[in-house]
């Protein structure tokens, strides 16, 4: 808490946020021991949840904090899985491959950002979709992948199924924690302030000297890297790689749903959205097409009537922040301003 | 080779028809409608339903489907686009994307995964052709699409210039607030523009169904083709859209000659190439001032 002048202070942490961060750390530590307690099915589901949280947080970083709505984020999901296969085929350990593949994908996103980031609004959104389609088609040309037939991450077979399941679980947990931590630190840093300035008003941010393109690029590359990890982890749980599945626009639809419902531009919103999506999927996923119609309709309704999402509403009603990334100006008590007479 | 070129150019007619609605809407309301392709596919299903269940041939079916599309456009603007446009630039993208998911899956729910076509209901039009010297066959349907594209683009341009409503649309696109000061109701103008857009989408859906097969999830690719056409078309006039369609059609036809997957790769590659050249020549991020959508905007702004 920094005191600015008599009674007025700037807050970066509130009491509730300290408690929240502490309990989140405690939950993460408890989750480490889950494979010793829970059954195989439950562990697989938990792994899926961690992957959803990564996807939601990364899409939210790009759209919510950077103002860049992309409908082509499945390109990084697909490339993450594809490069994992490729590197594992070249003899690298499959688990190491997941992270090496994410680095390759992140590196590829740098030249891509050079011209995609110059597009605005819907042009960027659909432009990314075209990039995803092109990447899908090019991956299909690889002989190893055999077109839409796909291939498997065969080298995972050296691990027995128990070890494999637990390892993937821990990797997903660690990736989620690391990516959320990195994003949180980033948002609270100078770059984070720049990002939120860009989100709120790009022209104004430019005029006070924020390096708009460089800041957006940082988010673009982080999101590419994070989503590629998610793709690699998903591949490890599913073992088979079919390009059509991994480069499907449905992944982006899921990301949009999670973030819109949870609260776009809210750090806690993406996490809440992912948990909700996970619960809805668990109960209604079997409803097939109606489930998808429901997701689309919910996204549509939230964007029209509740654009702040659930977390945004909670925050507004109760003035409540768990993981604050911004600055709050706190005025002393019921403000009495003395006017000079 | 010459045959490939001719087929590619004629394919451009279809792309011009489907792209013209997308850029028209953007030019008037600054909204890129991500449900554009899905709506075209829905129109194709509407025509299929009329033909297969009620025995109404597609060309007669258009007399029913196009007015319905126009009404849907009006409703779409009033209940969805208008509200989402108030929330800034990000919201319409998310809203229309949600809408496209609902439409696609609803179509799947109603019609299943089977691919359909309107070709069986239009006699031999889908494969009839004229023979040119040198064993080149030109499809009658392809020529018809090209003629329609020219007609729609020319008609739209004529409407914008000569009719009071067209001028009101131009004024609103330029500056809705000032247009409001001189008594133009921006809400009404936007609703009319969306209705017009939907009519062109309906025609595109009819052509989609006649020239090929379609399935519930065909909307995404149609949106991409429309978008690519608009971007490649670039600066200039409405005719840029036609040029864009022709370039896309050529790139796809030539790509298909090289590799089985080359059709789509060729189109996407040309799109990215055009984008890259444009942006690098421009230096900085003023895409707003160029490109695709300038198409209509430049026209709308020209004082003729």
XYZ file of C-alpha atoms in Angstrom:
645
model
C 0.000 0.000 0.000
C 1.487 3.270 -1.089
C 0.333 6.481 0.468
C -0.045 9.267 -1.979
C -1.409 12.053 0.145
C -3.437 12.353 3.296
C -5.699 9.379 3.458
C -5.657 8.536 -0.269
C -3.707 5.424 -1.108
C -3.025 3.191 -4.045
C -3.672 -0.471 -3.497
C -2.110 -3.354 -5.351
C -3.163 -6.019 -2.896
C -6.299 -6.267 -0.872
C -6.825 -8.501 2.114
C -9.072 -10.808 0.083
C -6.496 -11.032 -2.680
C -3.738 -12.097 -0.256
C -6.015 -14.798 1.088
C -6.938 -15.837 -2.464
C -3.353 -16.108 -3.625
C -2.414 -18.068 -0.497
C -5.294 -20.495 -0.877
C -4.601 -20.907 -4.584
C -1.026 -21.873 -3.779
C -2.310 -24.309 -1.159
C -4.737 -25.876 -3.654
C -1.959 -26.239 -6.207
C 0.240 -27.993 -3.651
C -2.604 -30.313 -2.673
C -3.244 -31.096 -6.343
C 0.303 -32.434 -6.635
C -0.700 -35.383 -4.491
C -3.910 -36.175 -6.365
C -2.523 -39.115 -8.410
C -1.853 -40.948 -5.139
C -5.486 -40.633 -4.099
C -7.738 -40.380 -7.154
C -8.555 -43.022 -9.741
C -7.347 -43.096 -13.353
C -10.540 -41.597 -14.804
C -10.542 -38.697 -12.369
C -6.892 -37.941 -13.067
C -7.578 -37.814 -16.820
C -10.454 -35.411 -16.266
C -8.349 -33.185 -14.018
C -5.682 -33.092 -16.719
C -8.325 -31.955 -19.212
C -9.415 -29.227 -16.802
C -5.849 -27.914 -16.481
C -5.578 -27.808 -20.276
C -8.849 -25.854 -20.496
C -7.577 -23.362 -17.927
C -4.430 -22.860 -20.011
C -6.487 -22.331 -23.187
C -8.855 -19.879 -21.532
C -6.091 -17.915 -19.823
C -4.067 -17.634 -23.030
C -7.008 -16.561 -25.187
C -8.025 -14.099 -22.514
C -4.487 -12.705 -22.437
C -4.724 -11.975 -26.149
C -8.317 -10.786 -26.412
C -9.047 -9.505 -22.923
C -5.786 -7.726 -22.222
C -4.511 -7.112 -25.748
C -7.810 -6.419 -27.510
C -6.950 -9.024 -30.162
C -9.840 -11.384 -30.857
C -8.545 -14.314 -32.882
C -10.678 -17.039 -34.418
C -7.535 -18.927 -35.471
C -5.912 -19.855 -32.172
C -6.381 -23.517 -33.078
C -3.355 -23.039 -35.318
C -1.081 -23.030 -32.254
C -2.927 -25.938 -30.661
C -2.460 -27.959 -33.852
C 1.148 -26.924 -34.389
C 2.023 -27.716 -30.766
C 0.744 -31.256 -31.260
C 2.274 -31.593 -34.726
C 5.770 -30.517 -33.671
C 5.540 -32.811 -30.642
C 4.974 -35.728 -33.037
C 7.742 -34.543 -35.321
C 10.322 -34.090 -32.552
C 9.378 -37.373 -30.887
C 9.761 -39.074 -34.258
C 13.238 -37.575 -34.475
C 14.138 -39.389 -31.256
C 13.466 -36.816 -28.552
C 11.719 -38.017 -25.379
C 7.962 -37.440 -25.913
C 7.542 -35.417 -22.733
C 10.490 -33.193 -23.579
C 9.075 -32.891 -27.102
C 5.918 -31.222 -25.810
C 7.880 -28.277 -24.452
C 10.401 -28.166 -27.295
C 7.434 -28.087 -29.704
C 5.906 -25.185 -27.801
C 9.182 -23.276 -28.133
C 9.251 -23.972 -31.892
C 5.635 -22.838 -32.218
C 6.311 -19.732 -30.145
C 9.308 -18.930 -32.354
C 7.175 -19.334 -35.484
C 4.611 -16.944 -34.069
C 7.178 -14.110 -34.054
C 7.458 -13.689 -37.854
C 3.714 -14.336 -38.113
C 3.027 -11.486 -35.700
C 4.972 -9.085 -37.908
C 2.153 -8.792 -40.333
C -0.880 -10.261 -38.606
C -0.708 -7.673 -35.822
C -1.165 -4.904 -38.334
C -4.660 -6.151 -39.025
C -7.484 -4.722 -37.013
C -10.644 -6.123 -35.420
C -12.459 -8.615 -37.590
C -9.671 -8.576 -40.155
C -7.271 -9.967 -37.566
C -9.896 -12.454 -36.356
C -10.568 -13.999 -39.788
C -6.990 -13.527 -40.968
C -5.855 -15.829 -38.165
C -8.456 -18.361 -39.251
C -6.983 -18.355 -42.761
C -3.532 -18.923 -41.227
C -4.934 -21.863 -39.253
C -6.476 -23.380 -42.391
C -3.240 -23.000 -44.311
C -1.205 -24.574 -41.489
C -3.682 -27.469 -41.385
C -3.326 -28.080 -45.121
C 0.473 -27.881 -44.975
C 0.642 -30.333 -42.045
C -1.487 -32.706 -44.134
C 1.227 -32.699 -46.780
C 3.745 -34.187 -44.336
C 4.218 -37.858 -45.208
C 4.636 -38.780 -41.542
C 1.113 -37.510 -40.824
C -0.474 -39.326 -43.817
C -3.045 -36.619 -44.457
C -6.241 -36.841 -42.426
C -5.449 -40.414 -41.381
C -3.028 -38.978 -38.865
C -0.541 -40.803 -36.723
C 0.186 -41.606 -33.081
C 2.701 -40.546 -30.493
C 4.127 -44.057 -30.475
C 7.164 -43.292 -28.362
C 4.900 -42.780 -25.312
C 4.615 -46.578 -25.201
C 7.949 -46.887 -23.426
C 6.197 -45.648 -20.286
C 3.672 -47.896 -18.570
C 0.165 -46.498 -18.415
C 0.252 -45.532 -14.705
C 3.478 -43.569 -14.961
C 2.290 -42.006 -18.172
C -1.000 -40.821 -16.722
C 0.611 -39.348 -13.596
C 3.420 -37.697 -15.558
C 1.011 -36.023 -17.970
C -1.077 -34.897 -15.003
C 1.899 -33.316 -13.259
C 3.142 -31.727 -16.465
C -0.298 -30.219 -17.110
C -0.515 -28.973 -13.515
C 2.975 -27.484 -13.632
C 2.365 -25.888 -17.045
C -0.877 -24.365 -15.858
C 0.692 -22.999 -12.685
C 3.722 -21.639 -14.549
C 1.673 -20.013 -17.325
C -0.819 -18.465 -14.917
C 2.052 -17.251 -12.743
C 3.900 -15.788 -15.716
C 0.763 -14.059 -16.944
C 0.022 -12.674 -13.483
C 3.549 -11.301 -13.084
C 3.448 -9.909 -16.602
C 0.151 -8.160 -16.062
C 1.398 -6.548 -12.872
C 4.587 -5.391 -14.539
C 5.169 -2.309 -16.608
C 4.188 -4.275 -19.728
C 0.904 -5.184 -18.053
C 0.071 -1.559 -17.443
C 0.887 -0.875 -21.089
C -1.387 -3.704 -22.212
C -4.334 -2.479 -20.223
C -3.773 1.012 -21.547
C -3.851 -0.363 -25.102
C -6.987 -2.319 -24.376
C -8.767 0.706 -23.011
C -7.731 3.130 -25.715
C -5.090 2.394 -28.278
C -4.736 5.926 -29.598
C -4.394 7.391 -26.137
C -1.857 4.730 -25.184
C 0.215 5.523 -28.268
C 0.138 9.191 -27.447
C 1.640 8.642 -23.986
C 4.460 6.587 -25.448
C 3.278 2.987 -25.060
C 4.917 0.751 -27.648
C 1.722 -0.758 -28.920
C 3.013 -3.292 -31.447
C 5.814 -4.559 -29.197
C 3.409 -5.041 -26.306
C 0.869 -6.833 -28.464
C 3.606 -9.047 -29.862
C 4.583 -10.095 -26.349
C 1.018 -11.272 -25.726
C 0.704 -12.886 -29.142
C 3.853 -14.958 -28.627
C 2.959 -15.876 -25.034
C -0.496 -17.027 -26.181
C 1.022 -19.039 -29.036
C 3.494 -20.701 -26.670
C 0.871 -21.485 -24.010
C -1.688 -22.860 -26.461
C 1.026 -24.982 -28.108
C 1.793 -26.545 -24.700
C -1.917 -27.269 -24.339
C -1.900 -28.914 -27.784
C 1.097 -31.078 -26.884
C -0.458 -32.118 -23.579
C -3.753 -32.952 -25.274
C -1.844 -35.097 -27.745
C -0.126 -36.894 -24.866
C -3.486 -37.781 -23.306
C -5.111 -38.773 -26.597
C -1.945 -40.223 -28.242
C -3.456 -40.044 -31.752
C -2.941 -37.017 -33.952
C -5.564 -36.322 -36.601
C -5.028 -32.904 -38.152
C -8.755 -32.306 -38.558
C -9.336 -32.648 -34.816
C -6.461 -30.469 -33.686
C -6.865 -27.683 -36.245
C -10.615 -27.486 -35.701
C -12.109 -24.052 -35.114
C -14.041 -25.693 -32.290
C -11.039 -25.195 -29.995
C -11.290 -21.474 -30.478
C -15.038 -21.681 -29.928
C -14.339 -23.317 -26.556
C -11.823 -20.631 -25.657
C -14.277 -17.872 -26.572
C -17.033 -19.538 -24.572
C -14.882 -19.927 -21.457
C -13.621 -16.366 -21.547
C -16.932 -14.713 -22.424
C -18.830 -16.536 -19.703
C -16.122 -16.137 -17.084
C -15.395 -12.512 -17.858
C -13.247 -11.163 -20.669
C -10.248 -9.153 -19.520
C -10.456 -10.498 -15.972
C -7.647 -12.689 -14.745
C -10.013 -14.647 -12.498
C -12.676 -14.706 -15.231
C -10.791 -17.070 -17.516
C -10.190 -19.544 -14.675
C -13.827 -19.413 -13.590
C -14.944 -19.822 -17.213
C -12.733 -22.876 -17.698
C -14.100 -24.524 -14.560
C -17.681 -23.809 -15.674
C -16.982 -25.139 -19.162
C -15.477 -28.261 -17.623
C -18.546 -28.842 -15.454
C -20.963 -28.194 -18.347
C -18.994 -30.520 -20.605
C -18.996 -33.231 -17.956
C -22.764 -33.128 -17.650
C -23.948 -32.156 -21.121
C -21.068 -33.153 -23.417
C -22.951 -36.320 -24.323
C -25.823 -34.239 -25.728
C -23.712 -33.771 -28.867
C -25.097 -31.208 -31.246
C -27.484 -29.641 -28.739
C -24.559 -29.142 -26.411
C -22.732 -27.189 -29.123
C -25.838 -25.158 -29.955
C -26.095 -24.361 -26.250
C -22.479 -23.214 -26.117
C -22.924 -20.975 -29.154
C -26.164 -19.512 -27.855
C -24.676 -18.895 -24.413
C -21.694 -17.108 -25.939
C -24.084 -15.031 -28.056
C -26.273 -14.112 -25.089
C -23.346 -13.260 -22.830
C -21.791 -11.022 -25.469
C -25.088 -9.182 -25.905
C -26.415 -8.959 -22.377
C -23.581 -9.658 -19.973
C -20.404 -8.611 -21.797
C -18.446 -8.410 -18.544
C -19.075 -12.078 -17.869
C -19.832 -13.658 -14.521
C -16.659 -12.521 -12.815
C -17.104 -9.004 -14.111
C -20.544 -8.892 -12.517
C -19.294 -10.314 -9.229
C -16.507 -7.762 -9.157
C -18.856 -4.903 -9.932
C -21.511 -5.854 -7.403
C -19.277 -6.741 -4.499
C -16.201 -4.634 -5.279
C -14.153 -7.745 -4.840
C -10.811 -8.706 -6.320
C -8.942 -11.914 -5.758
C -6.004 -11.571 -8.102
C -5.686 -7.885 -8.842
C -3.568 -7.008 -11.835
C -4.295 -3.320 -11.838
C -4.045 -0.437 -9.417
C -6.877 0.739 -7.202
C -7.268 4.174 -5.843
C -8.575 4.003 -2.314
C -10.273 7.011 -0.826
C -10.494 7.360 2.954
C -13.842 6.432 4.422
C -16.941 8.284 3.333
C -15.119 10.966 1.446
C -15.381 14.448 2.799
C -13.848 16.874 0.435
C -13.198 20.291 1.856
C -13.519 22.962 -0.695
C -11.489 26.104 -0.433
C -13.646 29.085 0.070
C -3.811 -24.607 -69.436
C -6.077 -22.080 -71.134
C -8.974 -24.172 -69.953
C -7.734 -23.919 -66.360
C -7.471 -20.152 -66.673
C -10.973 -19.800 -68.067
C -12.474 -22.015 -65.363
C -10.581 -20.063 -62.702
C -11.830 -16.737 -63.978
C -15.421 -17.948 -64.104
C -15.150 -19.307 -60.566
C -14.337 -15.734 -59.594
C -17.941 -14.810 -60.350
C -19.162 -16.923 -57.449
C -16.569 -15.463 -55.091
C -17.507 -11.932 -56.114
C -21.157 -12.628 -55.289
C -20.386 -14.042 -51.850
C -17.795 -11.360 -51.039
C -19.922 -8.400 -52.057
C -22.264 -8.773 -49.067
C -19.377 -9.050 -46.629
C -17.674 -5.874 -47.806
C -20.938 -4.006 -48.237
C -21.831 -4.634 -44.618
C -18.375 -3.685 -43.428
C -18.396 -0.502 -45.447
C -21.710 0.638 -44.020
C -21.584 -0.603 -40.437
C -17.928 -1.436 -39.826
C -18.955 -4.930 -38.817
C -17.379 -8.084 -40.181
C -20.084 -10.653 -39.889
C -18.530 -14.009 -38.975
C -21.862 -15.739 -39.593
C -21.748 -14.660 -43.262
C -20.834 -18.105 -44.615
C -23.218 -19.946 -42.314
C -26.088 -17.749 -43.492
C -25.264 -18.567 -47.129
C -25.317 -22.283 -46.323
C -28.617 -21.837 -44.467
C -30.083 -20.202 -47.596
C -28.880 -23.146 -49.676
C -30.649 -25.517 -47.274
C -33.778 -23.404 -47.549
C -33.762 -23.812 -51.336
C -33.012 -27.515 -51.005
C -35.925 -27.954 -48.639
C -38.310 -26.176 -51.043
C -37.086 -28.252 -53.974
C -36.926 -31.667 -52.321
C -39.993 -31.476 -50.092
C -42.312 -29.049 -51.867
C -41.219 -29.576 -55.452
C -40.428 -25.922 -55.999
C -37.412 -25.629 -58.318
C -34.529 -23.487 -56.971
C -35.030 -20.525 -59.302
C -38.668 -20.231 -58.245
C -37.575 -20.969 -54.682
C -35.444 -17.836 -54.740
C -38.658 -15.810 -54.931
C -39.452 -17.167 -51.478
C -35.975 -17.436 -49.981
C -34.701 -13.974 -50.904
C -37.547 -12.050 -49.238
C -37.154 -14.284 -46.185
C -33.449 -13.494 -46.127
C -34.208 -9.784 -46.347
C -36.576 -10.005 -43.374
C -34.031 -12.055 -41.432
C -31.455 -9.364 -42.202
C -33.724 -6.715 -40.768
C -34.235 -8.782 -37.606
C -30.543 -9.623 -37.372
C -29.677 -5.946 -37.405
C -32.381 -4.898 -34.954
C -31.900 -7.623 -32.380
C -28.262 -8.640 -32.586
C -25.933 -6.410 -34.573
C -27.267 -3.112 -33.329
C -26.887 -4.094 -29.712
C -23.466 -5.664 -30.103
C -22.102 -2.762 -32.162
C -22.736 -0.463 -29.217
C -20.218 -2.474 -27.167
C -17.204 -1.534 -29.251
C -15.326 -3.354 -31.987
C -14.649 -6.663 -30.235
C -18.204 -7.548 -29.345
C -19.687 -7.916 -32.874
C -16.912 -10.398 -33.702
C -17.778 -12.531 -30.689
C -21.519 -12.210 -31.195
C -21.501 -13.156 -34.869
C -19.119 -16.031 -34.152
C -21.546 -17.347 -31.526
C -24.336 -16.969 -34.069
C -22.412 -18.973 -36.657
C -21.932 -21.848 -34.181
C -25.660 -21.862 -33.465
C -26.580 -21.835 -37.190
C -24.060 -24.534 -38.177
C -25.079 -26.926 -35.447
C -28.751 -26.228 -35.917
C -28.352 -27.167 -39.581
C -26.550 -30.335 -38.509
C -29.354 -31.121 -36.104
C -32.001 -30.641 -38.828
C -30.305 -32.117 -41.851
C -27.598 -34.460 -40.568
C -24.110 -34.851 -41.920
C -25.062 -35.814 -45.500
C -23.888 -33.499 -48.216
C -26.645 -32.030 -50.375
C -26.788 -30.309 -53.708
C -29.287 -28.293 -55.700
C -27.901 -29.718 -58.941
C -30.590 -32.460 -59.294
C -33.312 -29.804 -59.334
C -32.023 -27.566 -62.101
C -32.120 -29.941 -65.047
C -28.831 -30.184 -66.851
C -27.730 -26.662 -65.934
C -25.086 -27.864 -63.476
C -23.137 -29.650 -66.196
C -24.384 -28.124 -69.462
C -21.735 -26.216 -71.351
C -20.862 -24.395 -74.504
C -17.968 -25.658 -76.552
C -15.347 -23.148 -77.587
C -12.697 -23.745 -80.241
C -9.797 -25.852 -78.959
C -11.825 -28.355 -76.929
C -12.622 -25.849 -74.219
C -15.915 -26.218 -72.465
C -17.489 -23.308 -70.679
C -20.129 -24.200 -68.123
C -23.450 -22.418 -68.580
C -23.893 -22.100 -64.821
C -20.414 -20.597 -64.450
C -21.174 -17.975 -67.080
C -24.471 -17.270 -65.401
C -22.726 -16.691 -62.071
C -20.291 -14.287 -63.680
C -23.111 -12.344 -65.324
C -24.985 -12.244 -62.020
C -21.899 -10.977 -60.215
C -21.548 -8.109 -62.669
C -25.255 -7.407 -62.421
C -25.289 -7.357 -58.592
C -22.151 -5.254 -58.272
C -23.285 -2.833 -60.964
C -26.805 -2.699 -59.563
C -25.566 -1.998 -56.071
C -23.373 0.779 -57.336
C -26.220 2.276 -59.330
C -28.474 2.077 -56.289
C -25.933 3.818 -54.060
C -25.522 6.658 -56.520
C -28.942 7.259 -57.934
C -31.424 6.485 -55.190
C -32.176 8.580 -52.133
C -31.887 5.500 -49.918
C -28.543 4.684 -51.536
C -27.301 8.173 -50.771
C -28.559 7.828 -47.203
C -26.528 4.630 -46.875
C -23.437 6.415 -48.180
C -23.979 9.272 -45.772
C -24.401 6.916 -42.825
C -21.284 4.983 -43.762
C -19.374 8.233 -43.889
C -20.555 9.671 -40.595
C -23.672 8.363 -38.859
C -23.918 11.266 -36.421
C -23.829 13.978 -39.043
C -26.197 11.975 -41.215
C -28.556 11.927 -38.252
C -28.447 15.722 -38.103
C -29.878 15.996 -41.585
C -32.689 13.629 -40.760
C -31.315 10.266 -41.803
C -32.356 7.485 -39.460
C -29.165 5.456 -39.053
C -31.013 2.531 -37.508
C -33.304 2.236 -40.485
C -30.467 2.661 -42.951
C -28.428 -0.052 -41.246
C -31.405 -2.393 -41.238
C -31.903 -1.805 -44.968
C -28.198 -2.376 -45.618
C -28.302 -5.658 -43.686
C -31.407 -6.714 -45.621
C -29.638 -5.995 -48.927
C -26.602 -7.900 -47.712
C -28.759 -10.879 -46.838
C -30.303 -10.920 -50.311
C -26.832 -11.165 -51.854
C -26.005 -13.904 -49.327
C -29.132 -15.754 -50.455
C -28.045 -15.586 -54.097
C -24.569 -16.789 -53.132
C -26.154 -19.677 -51.234
C -28.167 -20.637 -54.330
C -25.021 -20.712 -56.473
C -23.142 -22.645 -53.811
C -25.855 -25.289 -53.875
C -26.066 -25.431 -57.676
C -22.382 -25.617 -58.488
C -21.310 -28.026 -55.757
C -22.384 -29.891 -52.675
C -22.778 -28.358 -49.251
C -23.008 -29.630 -45.692
C -23.897 -28.053 -42.318
C -20.343 -27.003 -41.546
C -19.596 -25.519 -44.992
C -20.149 -21.988 -43.670
C -16.604 -21.487 -42.367
C -14.895 -22.049 -45.724
C -17.431 -19.794 -47.489
C -16.677 -17.018 -45.006
C -12.962 -17.431 -45.652
C -13.438 -17.297 -49.449
C -15.552 -14.161 -49.144
C -13.018 -12.537 -46.856
C -10.076 -13.482 -49.078
C -11.848 -12.120 -52.143
C -12.561 -8.817 -50.419
C -8.986 -8.436 -49.203
C -7.378 -9.426 -52.507
C -9.789 -7.111 -54.343
C -8.203 -4.218 -52.569
C -8.517 -0.557 -53.267
C -10.564 1.066 -55.974
C -14.135 0.309 -56.808
C -16.820 -2.281 -56.472
C -15.174 -3.904 -59.432
C -12.217 -4.624 -57.160
C -14.396 -7.293 -55.592
C -14.835 -8.929 -58.985
C -11.105 -8.724 -59.621
C -10.451 -10.213 -56.194
C -12.792 -13.087 -56.925
C -11.082 -13.767 -60.234
C -7.606 -13.751 -58.654
C -8.790 -16.136 -55.930
C -10.473 -18.404 -58.491
C -7.340 -18.448 -60.650
C -5.054 -19.175 -57.698
C -7.251 -22.087 -56.643
C -7.582 -23.522 -60.145
C -3.848 -23.308 -60.781
C -3.121 -24.752 -57.331
C -5.397 -27.688 -58.062
C -3.351 -28.439 -61.181
C -0.203 -28.787 -59.084
C -1.429 -30.893 -56.185
C -4.642 -32.528 -54.955
C -4.653 -30.209 -51.929
C -3.408 -27.277 -53.989
C -6.859 -25.806 -54.569
C -7.215 -24.456 -51.044
C -3.507 -23.939 -50.437
C -3.249 -21.817 -53.597
C -6.099 -19.566 -52.477
C -4.835 -19.082 -48.929
C -1.276 -18.524 -50.150
C -2.321 -15.796 -52.586
C -4.375 -14.133 -49.875
C -1.438 -14.036 -47.440
C 0.911 -12.913 -50.189
C -1.336 -10.002 -51.165
C -1.738 -9.065 -47.521
C 1.988 -9.219 -46.932
C 2.866 -7.133 -49.988
C 0.252 -4.529 -49.121
C 1.265 -4.209 -45.524
C 4.970 -4.121 -46.209
C 4.534 -1.504 -48.900
C 2.441 0.531 -46.580
C 4.983 0.424 -43.810
C 2.665 0.994 -40.917
C -0.565 -0.304 -39.562
C -2.999 1.737 -41.568
C -4.840 -1.240 -42.915
C -7.938 0.687 -42.097
C -7.155 3.001 -44.949
C -6.704 0.363 -47.555
C -7.445 -2.963 -48.667
C -10.412 -4.959 -48.999
C -12.955 -2.921 -47.544
C -11.816 0.201 -49.218
C -13.599 -1.263 -52.073
C -16.876 0.065 -51.043
C -15.690 2.804 -48.803
C -13.784 4.517 -51.564
C -16.870 4.332 -53.706
C -19.054 5.600 -50.961
C -16.784 8.549 -50.421
C -16.317 9.571 -54.024
C -18.481 12.613 -54.632
C -19.913 11.538 -57.980
